[in-house]
Short mmCIF file of C-alpha atoms in Angstrom, two decimals:
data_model
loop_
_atom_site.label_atom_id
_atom_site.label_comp_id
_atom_site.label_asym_id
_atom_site.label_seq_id
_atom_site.Cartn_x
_atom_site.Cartn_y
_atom_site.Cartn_z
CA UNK X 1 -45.73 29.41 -28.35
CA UNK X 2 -46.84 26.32 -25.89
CA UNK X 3 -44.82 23.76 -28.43
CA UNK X 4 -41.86 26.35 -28.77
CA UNK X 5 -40.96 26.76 -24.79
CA UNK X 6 -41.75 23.06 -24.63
CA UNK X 7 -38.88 22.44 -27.34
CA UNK X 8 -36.58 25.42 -25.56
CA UNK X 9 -36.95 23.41 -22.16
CA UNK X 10 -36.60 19.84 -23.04
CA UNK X 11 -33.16 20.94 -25.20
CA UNK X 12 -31.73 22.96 -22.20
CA UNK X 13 -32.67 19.77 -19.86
CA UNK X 14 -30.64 17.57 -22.14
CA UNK X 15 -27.72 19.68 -22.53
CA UNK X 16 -27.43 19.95 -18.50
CA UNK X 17 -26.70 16.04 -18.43
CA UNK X 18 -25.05 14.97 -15.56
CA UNK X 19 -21.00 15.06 -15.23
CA UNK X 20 -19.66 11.19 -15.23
CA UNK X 21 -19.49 9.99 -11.80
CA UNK X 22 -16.90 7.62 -12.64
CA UNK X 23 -13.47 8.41 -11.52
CA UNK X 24 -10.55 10.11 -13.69
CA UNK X 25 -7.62 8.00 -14.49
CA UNK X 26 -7.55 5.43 -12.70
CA UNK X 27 -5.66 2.33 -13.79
CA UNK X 28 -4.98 -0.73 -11.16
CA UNK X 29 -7.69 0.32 -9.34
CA UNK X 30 -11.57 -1.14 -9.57
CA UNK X 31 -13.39 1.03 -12.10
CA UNK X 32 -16.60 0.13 -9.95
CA UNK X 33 -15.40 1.66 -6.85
CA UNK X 34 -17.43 3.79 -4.71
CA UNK X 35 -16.39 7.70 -3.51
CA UNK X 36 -16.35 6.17 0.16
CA UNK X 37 -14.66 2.77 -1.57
CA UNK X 38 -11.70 4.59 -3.21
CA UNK X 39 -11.11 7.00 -0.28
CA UNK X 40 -10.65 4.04 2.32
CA UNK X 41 -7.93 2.75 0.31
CA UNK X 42 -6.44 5.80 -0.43
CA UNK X 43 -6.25 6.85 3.37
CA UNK X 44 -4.91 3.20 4.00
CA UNK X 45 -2.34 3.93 1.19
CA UNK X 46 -1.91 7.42 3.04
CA UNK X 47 -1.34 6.07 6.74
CA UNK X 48 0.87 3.04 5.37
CA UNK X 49 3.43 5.21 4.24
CA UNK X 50 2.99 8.11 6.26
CA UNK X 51 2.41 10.19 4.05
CA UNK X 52 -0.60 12.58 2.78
CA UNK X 53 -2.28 13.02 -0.57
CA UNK X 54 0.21 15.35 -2.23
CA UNK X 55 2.72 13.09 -1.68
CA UNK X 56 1.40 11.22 -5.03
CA UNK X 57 -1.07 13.84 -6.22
CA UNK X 58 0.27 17.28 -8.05
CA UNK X 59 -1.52 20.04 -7.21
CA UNK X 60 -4.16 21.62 -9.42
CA UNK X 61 -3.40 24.74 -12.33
CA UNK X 62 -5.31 26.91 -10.22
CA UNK X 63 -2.41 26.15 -7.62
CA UNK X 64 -5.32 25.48 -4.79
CA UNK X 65 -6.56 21.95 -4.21
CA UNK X 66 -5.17 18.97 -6.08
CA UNK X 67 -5.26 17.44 -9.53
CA UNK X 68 -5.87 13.89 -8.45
CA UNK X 69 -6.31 12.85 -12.26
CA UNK X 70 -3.23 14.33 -13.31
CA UNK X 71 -0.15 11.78 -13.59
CA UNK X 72 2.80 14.48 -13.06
CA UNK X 73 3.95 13.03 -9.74
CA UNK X 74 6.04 9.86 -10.50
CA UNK X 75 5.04 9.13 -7.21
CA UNK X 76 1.66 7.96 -8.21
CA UNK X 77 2.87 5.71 -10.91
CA UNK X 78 5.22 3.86 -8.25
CA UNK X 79 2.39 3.82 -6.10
CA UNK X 80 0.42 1.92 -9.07
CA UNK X 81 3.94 -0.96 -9.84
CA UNK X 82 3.49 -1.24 -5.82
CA UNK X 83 0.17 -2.05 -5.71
CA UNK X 84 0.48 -4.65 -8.92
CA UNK X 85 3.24 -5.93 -6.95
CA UNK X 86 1.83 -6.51 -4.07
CA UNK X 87 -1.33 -8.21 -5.51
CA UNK X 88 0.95 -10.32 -7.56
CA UNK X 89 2.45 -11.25 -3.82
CA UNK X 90 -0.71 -11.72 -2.43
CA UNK X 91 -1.98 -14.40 -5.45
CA UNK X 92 0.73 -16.20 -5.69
CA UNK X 93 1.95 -17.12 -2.36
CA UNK X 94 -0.78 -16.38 -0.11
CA UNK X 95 -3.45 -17.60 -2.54
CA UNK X 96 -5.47 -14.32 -1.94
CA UNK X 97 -8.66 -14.26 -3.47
CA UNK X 98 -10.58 -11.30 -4.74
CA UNK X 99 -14.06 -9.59 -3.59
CA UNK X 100 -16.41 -8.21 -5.54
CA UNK X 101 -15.03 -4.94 -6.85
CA UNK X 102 -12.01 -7.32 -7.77
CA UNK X 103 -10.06 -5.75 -4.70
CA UNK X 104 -7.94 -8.56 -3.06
CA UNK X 105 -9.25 -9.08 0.31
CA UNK X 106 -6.88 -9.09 3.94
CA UNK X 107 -4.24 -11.62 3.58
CA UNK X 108 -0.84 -11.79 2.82
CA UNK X 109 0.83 -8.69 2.56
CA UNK X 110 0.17 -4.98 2.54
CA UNK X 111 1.87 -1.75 1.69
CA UNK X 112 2.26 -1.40 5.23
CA UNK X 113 3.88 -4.77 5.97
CA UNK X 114 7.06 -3.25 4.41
CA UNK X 115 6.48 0.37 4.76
CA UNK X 116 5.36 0.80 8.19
CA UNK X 117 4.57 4.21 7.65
CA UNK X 118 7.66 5.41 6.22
CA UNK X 119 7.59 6.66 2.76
CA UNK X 120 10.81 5.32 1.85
CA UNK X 121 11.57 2.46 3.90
CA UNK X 122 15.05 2.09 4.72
CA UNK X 123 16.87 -1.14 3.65
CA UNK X 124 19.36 -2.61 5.71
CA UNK X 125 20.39 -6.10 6.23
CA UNK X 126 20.46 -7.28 10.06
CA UNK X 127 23.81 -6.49 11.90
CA UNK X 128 25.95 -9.50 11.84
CA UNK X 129 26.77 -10.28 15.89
CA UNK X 130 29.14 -12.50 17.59
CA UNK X 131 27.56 -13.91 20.58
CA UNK X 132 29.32 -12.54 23.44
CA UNK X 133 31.34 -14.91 25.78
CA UNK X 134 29.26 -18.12 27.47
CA UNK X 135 26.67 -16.94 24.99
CA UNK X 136 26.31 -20.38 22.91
CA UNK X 137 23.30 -19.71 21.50
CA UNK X 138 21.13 -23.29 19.58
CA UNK X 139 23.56 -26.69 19.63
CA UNK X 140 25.33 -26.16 22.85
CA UNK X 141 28.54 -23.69 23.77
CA UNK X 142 30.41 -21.91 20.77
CA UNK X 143 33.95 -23.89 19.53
CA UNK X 144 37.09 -23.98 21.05
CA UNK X 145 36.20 -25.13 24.41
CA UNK X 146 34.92 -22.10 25.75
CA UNK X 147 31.84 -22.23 28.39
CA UNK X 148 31.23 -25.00 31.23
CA UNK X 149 33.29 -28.30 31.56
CA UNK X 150 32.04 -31.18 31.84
CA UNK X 151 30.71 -33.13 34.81
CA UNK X 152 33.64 -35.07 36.43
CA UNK X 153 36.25 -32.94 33.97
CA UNK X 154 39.10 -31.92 36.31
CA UNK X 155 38.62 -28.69 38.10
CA UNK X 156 34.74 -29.26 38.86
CA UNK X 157 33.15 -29.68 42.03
CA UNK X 158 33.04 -33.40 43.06
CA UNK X 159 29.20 -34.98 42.92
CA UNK X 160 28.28 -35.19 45.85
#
């Protein structure tokens, strides 16, 4: 009976093993990232673009909560191209190195450099102005003769 409820226990022990801590799907991200890790860059993500975690994450079946493994948002795969991008960015032109998750560390660019917490940044191409008149701007006053004679040029106060 002893060796019986020994062999019922130790079974029912093993079958209760422990659900894999790891996270669910991720793919550009550090497999070896922490819960507190993963969440700072996700509320970096979050506050770069404004945004909050259904913006890229579908809601669960149960329809409370969200599916954050769940790929049905095409919002969370251009997060992903945005985040190779940027890293791509980073290592080529500002030479960023890595830590050790494999994260790149502060330098360069981030997603907030361009979205500055918009979710779709808008782009536009600076207004094209005319300096307005006397305005000449680097190299002296704009063509044509416009803006102050020079010294001695008739119709200018004699030195004195």
């Amino acid at each position: 009976m002893l060796c019986l409820s020994g062999v019922v226990t130790v079974v029912a022990l093993t079958s209760m093993a422990p659900d894999d801590p790891g996270f669910k799907n991720v793919k550009v991200l550090p497999k070896t990232l922490t819960d507190q890790q993963l969440h700072g860059v996700m509320r970096e993500w979050s506050m770069s673009l404004g945004v909050r975690c259904d913006f890229c994450h579908a809601a669960n079946a149960a329809g409370k909560g969200l599916d954050f493994a769940s790929d049905a948002k095409p919002e969370k795969d251009m997060a992903r191209h945005m985040f190779k991008m940027m890293n791509k960015i980073n290592s080529k032109y500002f030479q960023a190195k890595k830590d050790s998750l494999g994260m790149v560390m502060k330098s360069g660019i981030n997603c907030y450099t361009c979205h500055r917490g918009e979710s779709h940044p808008e782009v536009k191409l600076p207004e094209m102005k005319r300096p307005g008149p006397g305005a000449g701007g680097p190299g002296g006053p704009p063509p044509g003769g416009a803006g102050a004679p020079p010294p001695g040029a008739p119709g200018t106060p004699p030195k004195q």
